[in-house]
mmCIF file of C-alpha atoms and ligand atoms in Angstrom:
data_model
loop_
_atom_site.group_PDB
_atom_site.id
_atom_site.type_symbol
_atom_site.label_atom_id
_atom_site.label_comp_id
_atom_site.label_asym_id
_atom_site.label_seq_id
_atom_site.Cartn_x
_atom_site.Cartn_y
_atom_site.Cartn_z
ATOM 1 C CA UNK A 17 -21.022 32.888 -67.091
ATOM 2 C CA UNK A 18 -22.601 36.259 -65.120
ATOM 3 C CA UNK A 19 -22.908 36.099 -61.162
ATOM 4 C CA UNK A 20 -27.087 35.864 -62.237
ATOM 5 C CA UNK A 21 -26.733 32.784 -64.332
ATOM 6 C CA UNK A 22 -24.467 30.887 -61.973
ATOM 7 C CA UNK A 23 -27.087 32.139 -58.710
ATOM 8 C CA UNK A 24 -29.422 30.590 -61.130
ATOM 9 C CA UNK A 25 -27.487 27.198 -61.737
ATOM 10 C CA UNK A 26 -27.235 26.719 -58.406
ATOM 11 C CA UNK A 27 -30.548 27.044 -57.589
ATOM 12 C CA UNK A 28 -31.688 24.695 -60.064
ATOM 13 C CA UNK A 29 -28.946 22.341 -58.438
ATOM 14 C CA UNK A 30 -30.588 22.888 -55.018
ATOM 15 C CA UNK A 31 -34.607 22.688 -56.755
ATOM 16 C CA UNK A 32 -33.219 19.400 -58.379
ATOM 17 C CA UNK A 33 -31.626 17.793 -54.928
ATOM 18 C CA UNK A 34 -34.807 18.788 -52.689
ATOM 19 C CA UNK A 35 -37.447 17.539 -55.011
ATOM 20 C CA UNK A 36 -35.418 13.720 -55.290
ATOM 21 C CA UNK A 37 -35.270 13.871 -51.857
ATOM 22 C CA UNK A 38 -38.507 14.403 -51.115
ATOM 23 C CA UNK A 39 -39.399 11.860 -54.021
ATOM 24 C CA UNK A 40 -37.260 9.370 -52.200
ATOM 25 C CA UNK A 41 -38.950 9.782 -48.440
ATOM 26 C CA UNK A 42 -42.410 8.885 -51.000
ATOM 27 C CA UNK A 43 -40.833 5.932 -52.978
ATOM 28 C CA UNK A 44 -39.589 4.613 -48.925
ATOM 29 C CA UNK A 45 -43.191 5.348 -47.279
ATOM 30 C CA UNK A 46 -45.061 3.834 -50.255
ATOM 31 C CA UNK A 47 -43.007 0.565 -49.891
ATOM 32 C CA UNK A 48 -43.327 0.467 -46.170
ATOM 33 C CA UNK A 49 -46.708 0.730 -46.181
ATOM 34 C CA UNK A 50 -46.600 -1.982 -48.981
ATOM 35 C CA UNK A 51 -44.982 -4.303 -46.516
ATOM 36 C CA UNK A 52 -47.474 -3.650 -44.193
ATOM 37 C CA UNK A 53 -50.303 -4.337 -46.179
ATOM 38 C CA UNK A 54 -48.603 -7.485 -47.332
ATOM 39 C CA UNK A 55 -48.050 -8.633 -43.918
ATOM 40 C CA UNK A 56 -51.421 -7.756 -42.645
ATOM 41 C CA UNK A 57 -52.814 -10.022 -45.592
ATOM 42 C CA UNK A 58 -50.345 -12.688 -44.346
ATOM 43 C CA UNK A 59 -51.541 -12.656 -40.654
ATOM 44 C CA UNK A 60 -55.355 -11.583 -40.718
ATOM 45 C CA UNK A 61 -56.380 -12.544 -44.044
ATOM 46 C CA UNK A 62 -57.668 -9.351 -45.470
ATOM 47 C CA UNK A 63 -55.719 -5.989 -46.766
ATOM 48 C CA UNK A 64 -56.766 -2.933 -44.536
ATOM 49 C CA UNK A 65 -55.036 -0.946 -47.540
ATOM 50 C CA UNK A 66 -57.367 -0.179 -50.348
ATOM 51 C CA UNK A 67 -54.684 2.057 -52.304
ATOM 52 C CA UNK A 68 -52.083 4.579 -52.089
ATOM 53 C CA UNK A 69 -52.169 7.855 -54.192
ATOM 54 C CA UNK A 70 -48.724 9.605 -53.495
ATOM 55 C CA UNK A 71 -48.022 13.258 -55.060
ATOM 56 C CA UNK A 72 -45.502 15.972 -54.685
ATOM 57 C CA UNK A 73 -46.992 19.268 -54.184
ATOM 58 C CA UNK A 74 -46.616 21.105 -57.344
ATOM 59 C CA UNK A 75 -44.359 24.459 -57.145
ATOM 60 C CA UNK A 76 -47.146 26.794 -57.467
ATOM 61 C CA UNK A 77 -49.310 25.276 -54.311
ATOM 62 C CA UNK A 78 -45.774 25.676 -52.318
ATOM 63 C CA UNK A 79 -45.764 29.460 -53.138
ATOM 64 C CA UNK A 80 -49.214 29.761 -52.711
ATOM 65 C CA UNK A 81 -48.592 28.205 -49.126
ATOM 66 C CA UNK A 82 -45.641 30.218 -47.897
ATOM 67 C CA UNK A 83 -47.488 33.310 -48.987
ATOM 68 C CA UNK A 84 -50.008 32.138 -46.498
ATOM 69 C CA UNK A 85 -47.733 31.782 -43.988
ATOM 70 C CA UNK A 86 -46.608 35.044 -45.008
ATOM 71 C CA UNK A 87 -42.782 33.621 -45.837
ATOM 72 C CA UNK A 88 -40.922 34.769 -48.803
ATOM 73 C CA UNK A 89 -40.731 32.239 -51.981
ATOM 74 C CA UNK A 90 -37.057 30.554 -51.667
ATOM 75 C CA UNK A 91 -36.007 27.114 -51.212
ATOM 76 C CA UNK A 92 -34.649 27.187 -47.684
ATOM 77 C CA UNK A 93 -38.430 28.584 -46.316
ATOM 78 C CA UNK A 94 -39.973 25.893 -48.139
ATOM 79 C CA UNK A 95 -37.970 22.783 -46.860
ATOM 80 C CA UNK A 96 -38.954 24.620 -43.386
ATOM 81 C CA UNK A 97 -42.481 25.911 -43.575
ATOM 82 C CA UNK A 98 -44.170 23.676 -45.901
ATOM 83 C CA UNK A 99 -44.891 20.035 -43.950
ATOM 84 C CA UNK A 100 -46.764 18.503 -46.983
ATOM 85 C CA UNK A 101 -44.645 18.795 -50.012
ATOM 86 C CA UNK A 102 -43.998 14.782 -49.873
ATOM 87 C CA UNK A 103 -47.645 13.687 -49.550
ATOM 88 C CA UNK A 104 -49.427 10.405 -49.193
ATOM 89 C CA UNK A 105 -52.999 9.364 -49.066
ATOM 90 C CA UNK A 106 -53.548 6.032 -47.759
ATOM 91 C CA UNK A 107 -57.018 4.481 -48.561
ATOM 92 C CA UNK A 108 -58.699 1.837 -46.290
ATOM 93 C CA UNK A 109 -61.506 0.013 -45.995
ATOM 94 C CA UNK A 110 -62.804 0.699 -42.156
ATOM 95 C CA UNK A 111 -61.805 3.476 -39.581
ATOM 96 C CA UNK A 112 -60.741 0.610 -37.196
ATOM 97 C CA UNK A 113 -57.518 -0.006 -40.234
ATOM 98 C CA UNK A 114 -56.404 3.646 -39.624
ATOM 99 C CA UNK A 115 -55.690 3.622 -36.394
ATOM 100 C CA UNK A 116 -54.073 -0.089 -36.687
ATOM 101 C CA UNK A 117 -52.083 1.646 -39.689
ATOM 102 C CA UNK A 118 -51.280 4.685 -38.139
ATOM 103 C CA UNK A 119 -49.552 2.911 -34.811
ATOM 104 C CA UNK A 120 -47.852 0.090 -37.386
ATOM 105 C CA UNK A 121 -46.076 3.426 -39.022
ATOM 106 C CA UNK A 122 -45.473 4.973 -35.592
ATOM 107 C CA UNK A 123 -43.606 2.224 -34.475
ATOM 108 C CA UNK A 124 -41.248 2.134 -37.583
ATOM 109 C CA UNK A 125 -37.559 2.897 -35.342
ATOM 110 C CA UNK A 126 -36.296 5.192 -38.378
ATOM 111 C CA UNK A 127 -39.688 6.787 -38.276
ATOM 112 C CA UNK A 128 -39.884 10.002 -36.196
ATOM 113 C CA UNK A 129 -43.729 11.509 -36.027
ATOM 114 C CA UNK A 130 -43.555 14.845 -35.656
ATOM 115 C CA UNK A 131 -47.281 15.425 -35.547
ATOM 116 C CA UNK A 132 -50.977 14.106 -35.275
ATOM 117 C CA UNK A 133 -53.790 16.052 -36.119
ATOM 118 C CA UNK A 134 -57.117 13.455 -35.917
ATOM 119 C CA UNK A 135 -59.827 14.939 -37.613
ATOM 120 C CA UNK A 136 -61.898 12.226 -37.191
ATOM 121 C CA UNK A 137 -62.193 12.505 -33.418
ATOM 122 C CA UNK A 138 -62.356 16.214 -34.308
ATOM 123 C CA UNK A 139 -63.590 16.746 -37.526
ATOM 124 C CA UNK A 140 -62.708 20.049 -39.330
ATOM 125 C CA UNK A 141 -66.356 22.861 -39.593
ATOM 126 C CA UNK A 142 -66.090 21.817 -43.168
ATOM 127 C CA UNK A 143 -67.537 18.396 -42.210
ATOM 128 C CA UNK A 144 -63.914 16.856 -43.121
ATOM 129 C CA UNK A 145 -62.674 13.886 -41.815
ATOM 130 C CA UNK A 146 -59.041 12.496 -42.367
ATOM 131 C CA UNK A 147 -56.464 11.110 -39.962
ATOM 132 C CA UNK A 148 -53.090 13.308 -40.736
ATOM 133 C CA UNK A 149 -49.286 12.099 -39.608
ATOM 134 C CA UNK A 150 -46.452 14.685 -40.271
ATOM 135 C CA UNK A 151 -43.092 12.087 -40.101
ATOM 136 C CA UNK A 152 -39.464 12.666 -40.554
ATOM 137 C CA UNK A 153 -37.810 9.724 -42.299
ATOM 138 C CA UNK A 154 -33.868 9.649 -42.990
ATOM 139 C CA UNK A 155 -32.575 10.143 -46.523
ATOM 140 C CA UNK A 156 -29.279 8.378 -47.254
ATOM 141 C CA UNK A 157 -27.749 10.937 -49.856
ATOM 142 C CA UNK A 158 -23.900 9.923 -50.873
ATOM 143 C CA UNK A 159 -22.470 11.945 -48.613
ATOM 144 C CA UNK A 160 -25.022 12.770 -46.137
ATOM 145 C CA UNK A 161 -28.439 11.735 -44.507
ATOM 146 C CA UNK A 162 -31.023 13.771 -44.591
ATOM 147 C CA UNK A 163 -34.220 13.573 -42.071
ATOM 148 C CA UNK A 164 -37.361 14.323 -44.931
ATOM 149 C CA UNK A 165 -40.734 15.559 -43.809
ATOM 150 C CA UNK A 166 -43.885 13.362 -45.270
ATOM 151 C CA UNK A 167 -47.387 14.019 -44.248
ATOM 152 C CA UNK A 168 -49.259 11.086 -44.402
ATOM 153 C CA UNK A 169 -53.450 11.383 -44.588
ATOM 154 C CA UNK A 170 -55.323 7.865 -44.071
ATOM 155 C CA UNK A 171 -58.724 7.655 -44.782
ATOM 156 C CA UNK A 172 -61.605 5.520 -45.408
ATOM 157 C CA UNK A 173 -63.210 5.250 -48.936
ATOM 158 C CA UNK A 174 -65.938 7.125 -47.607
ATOM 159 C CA UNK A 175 -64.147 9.890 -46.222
ATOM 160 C CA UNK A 176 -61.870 9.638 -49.639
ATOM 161 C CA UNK A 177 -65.159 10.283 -51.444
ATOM 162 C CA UNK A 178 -66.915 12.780 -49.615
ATOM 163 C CA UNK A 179 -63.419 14.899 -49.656
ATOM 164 C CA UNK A 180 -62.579 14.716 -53.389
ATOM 165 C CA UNK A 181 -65.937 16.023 -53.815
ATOM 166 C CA UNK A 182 -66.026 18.673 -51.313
ATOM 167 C CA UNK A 183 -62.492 19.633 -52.832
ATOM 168 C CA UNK A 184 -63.785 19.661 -56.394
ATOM 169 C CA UNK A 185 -66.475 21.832 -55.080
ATOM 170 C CA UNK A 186 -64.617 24.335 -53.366
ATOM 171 C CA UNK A 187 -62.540 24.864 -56.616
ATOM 172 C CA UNK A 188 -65.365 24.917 -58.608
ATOM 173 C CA UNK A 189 -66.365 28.337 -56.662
ATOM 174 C CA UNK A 190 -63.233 29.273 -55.429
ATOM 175 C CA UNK A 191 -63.851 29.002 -52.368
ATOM 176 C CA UNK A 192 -67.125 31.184 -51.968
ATOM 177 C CA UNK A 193 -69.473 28.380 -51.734
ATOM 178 C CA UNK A 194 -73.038 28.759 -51.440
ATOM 179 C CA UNK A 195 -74.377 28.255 -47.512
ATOM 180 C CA UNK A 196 -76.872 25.786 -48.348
ATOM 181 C CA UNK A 197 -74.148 23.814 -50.439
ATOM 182 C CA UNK A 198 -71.778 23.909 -47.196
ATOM 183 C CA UNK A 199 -74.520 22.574 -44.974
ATOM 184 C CA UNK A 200 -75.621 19.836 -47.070
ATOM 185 C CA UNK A 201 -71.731 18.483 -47.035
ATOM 186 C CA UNK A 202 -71.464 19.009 -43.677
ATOM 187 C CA UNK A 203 -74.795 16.904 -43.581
ATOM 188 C CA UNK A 204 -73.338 14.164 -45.823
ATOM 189 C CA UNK A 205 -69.721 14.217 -43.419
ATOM 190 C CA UNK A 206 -72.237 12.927 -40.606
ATOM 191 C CA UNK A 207 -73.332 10.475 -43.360
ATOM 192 C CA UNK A 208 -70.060 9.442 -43.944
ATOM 193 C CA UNK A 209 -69.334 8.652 -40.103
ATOM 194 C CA UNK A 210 -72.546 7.221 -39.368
ATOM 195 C CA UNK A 211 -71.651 4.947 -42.822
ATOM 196 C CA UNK A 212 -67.995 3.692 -41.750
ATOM 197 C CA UNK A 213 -69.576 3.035 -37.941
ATOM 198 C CA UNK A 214 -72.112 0.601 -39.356
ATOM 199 C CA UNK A 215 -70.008 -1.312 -41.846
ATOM 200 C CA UNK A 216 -67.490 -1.503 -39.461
ATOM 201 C CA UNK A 217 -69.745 -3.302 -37.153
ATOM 202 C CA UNK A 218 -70.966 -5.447 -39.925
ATOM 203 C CA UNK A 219 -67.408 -6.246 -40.575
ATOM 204 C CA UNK A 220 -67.046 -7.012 -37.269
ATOM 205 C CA UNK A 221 -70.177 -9.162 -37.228
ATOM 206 C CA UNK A 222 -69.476 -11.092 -39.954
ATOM 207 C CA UNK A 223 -65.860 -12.022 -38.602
ATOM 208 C CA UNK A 224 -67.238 -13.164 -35.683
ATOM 209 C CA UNK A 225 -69.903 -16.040 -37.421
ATOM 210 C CA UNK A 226 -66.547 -17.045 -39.306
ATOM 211 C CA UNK A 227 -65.030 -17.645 -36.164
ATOM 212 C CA UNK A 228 -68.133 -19.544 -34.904
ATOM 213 C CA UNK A 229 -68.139 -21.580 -37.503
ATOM 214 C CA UNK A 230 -64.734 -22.790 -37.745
HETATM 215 P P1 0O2 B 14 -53.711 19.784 -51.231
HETATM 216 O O1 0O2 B 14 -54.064 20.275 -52.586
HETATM 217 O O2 0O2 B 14 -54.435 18.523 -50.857
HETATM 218 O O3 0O2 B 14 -52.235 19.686 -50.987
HETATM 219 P P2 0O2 B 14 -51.722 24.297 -41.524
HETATM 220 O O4 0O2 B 14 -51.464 25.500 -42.379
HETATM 221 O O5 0O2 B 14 -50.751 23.158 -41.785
HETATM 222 O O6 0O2 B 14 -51.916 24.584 -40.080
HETATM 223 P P3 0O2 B 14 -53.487 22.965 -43.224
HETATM 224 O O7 0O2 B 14 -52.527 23.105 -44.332
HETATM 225 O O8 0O2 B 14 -54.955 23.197 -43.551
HETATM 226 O O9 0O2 B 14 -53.147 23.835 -41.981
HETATM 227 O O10 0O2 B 14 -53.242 21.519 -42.607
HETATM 228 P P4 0O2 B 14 -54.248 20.350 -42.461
HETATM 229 O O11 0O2 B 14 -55.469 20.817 -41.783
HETATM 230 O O12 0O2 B 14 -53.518 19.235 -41.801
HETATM 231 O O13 0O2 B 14 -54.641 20.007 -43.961
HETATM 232 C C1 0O2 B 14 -53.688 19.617 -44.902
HETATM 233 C C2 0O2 B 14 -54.358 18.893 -46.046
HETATM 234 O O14 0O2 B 14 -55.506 18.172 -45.609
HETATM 235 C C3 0O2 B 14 -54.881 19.777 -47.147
HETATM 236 O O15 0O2 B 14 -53.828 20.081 -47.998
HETATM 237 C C4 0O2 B 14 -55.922 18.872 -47.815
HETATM 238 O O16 0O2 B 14 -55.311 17.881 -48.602
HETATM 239 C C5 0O2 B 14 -56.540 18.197 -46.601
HETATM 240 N N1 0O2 B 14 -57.669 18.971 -46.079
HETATM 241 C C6 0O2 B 14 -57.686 19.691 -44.928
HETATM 242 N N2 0O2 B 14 -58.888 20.256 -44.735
HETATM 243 C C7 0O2 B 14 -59.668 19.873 -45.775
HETATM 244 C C8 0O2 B 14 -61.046 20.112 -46.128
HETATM 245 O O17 0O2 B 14 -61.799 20.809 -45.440
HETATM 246 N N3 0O2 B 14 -61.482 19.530 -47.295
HETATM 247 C C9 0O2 B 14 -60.684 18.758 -48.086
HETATM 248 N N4 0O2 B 14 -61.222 18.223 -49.195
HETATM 249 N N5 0O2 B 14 -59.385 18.514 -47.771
HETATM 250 C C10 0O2 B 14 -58.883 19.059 -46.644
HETATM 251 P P5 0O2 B 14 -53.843 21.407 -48.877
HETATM 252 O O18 0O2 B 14 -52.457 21.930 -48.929
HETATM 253 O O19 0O2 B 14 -54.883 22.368 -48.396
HETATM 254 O O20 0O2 B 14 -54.288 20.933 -50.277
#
């Protein structure tokens, strides 16, 4: 074997250890946030988790980020550059669940946040609004443990919809799109917040004439 096939080889080995690592931290975050859910059903009735989409990023969005971030394409500036190669999307009824989510996962003891970016208290000019966690959860390889970086984005089914269009959009012109199409998302974001305000105080409303009644 040449010195260019065995570099190769053992990149592959390295490509092949990273990604089930990285799969790992997703199949561990999925089933905490499983438990949660379940436990939340088991003490308040009602699941504040709609569903879970989990992905890893695909290599060519990882190039296309470190070329961003103006880092050259190898394996070591990905594992320390790119935050959201383990992603999750958790999807939840009412805004009031992602915060109560968000501080369940925070206080996880092998959970380490390592950041917090609220764009719902400060949504992005684009009209977006997400709640974002980057976390750092241990790994236990055979022979060593290894602290994995998962961002985690919880959102309301609103906010789910309104961003799965506005991303479909944005692809659709590649990123050039029209001003009038921009301000009538950023109109229907506002729509979107005033929406999850109101059902959440109908929610609310509607738990309370339970409680009256019982
Ligand atoms: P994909 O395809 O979802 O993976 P940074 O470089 O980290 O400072 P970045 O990457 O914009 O800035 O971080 P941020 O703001 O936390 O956003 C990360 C992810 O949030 C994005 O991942 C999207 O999934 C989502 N997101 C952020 N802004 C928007 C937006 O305006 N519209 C929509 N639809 N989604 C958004 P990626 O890697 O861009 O894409």
């Amino acid at each position: 074997m040449d010195v260019s096939n065995k570099e190769r080889n053992s990149e592959v080995q390295t490509w092949n250890e990273v990604t089930l690592v990285y799969s790992s931290a997703l199949k561990q975050i999925n089933t905490k946030l499983e438990i949660l859910n379940d436990e939340f059903q088991h003490v308040h009735q009602y699941n504040p988790i709609e569903h879970i989409k989990s992905r890893l990023k695909t290599p060519e969005s990882i190039v296309k980020k470190l070329k961003k971030y103006g880092q050259e394409s190898t394996i070591e500036n990905m594992v320390a550059y790119v935050n959201d190669i383990a992603g999750i999307r958790v999807i939840c009824s009412f805004t009031s669940d992602i915060y109560e989510i968000a501080k369940m996962i925070s206080s996880q003891s092998d959970i380490k946040v390592i950041e917090v970016r609220d764009y719902i208290k400060n949504p992005k000019p684009s009209g977006y609004t997400s709640y974002h966690m980057l976390v750092t959860i241990p790994i236990y390889l055979s022979d060593k443990i290894v602290d994995t970086k998962v961002e985690i984005q919880i959102r309301t089914v609103a906010m789910d919809f309104w961003a799965s269009l506005e991303h479909k959009i944005n692809y659709k012109f590649e990123g050039n799109v029209p001003e009038y199409i921009q301000n009538e998302l950023v109109e229907c974001a506002q729509m979107v917040s005033k929406l999850d305000d109101r059902m959440l105080l109908l929610n609310e409303e509607v738990q309370k004439l339970e409680k009256s009644e019982i």
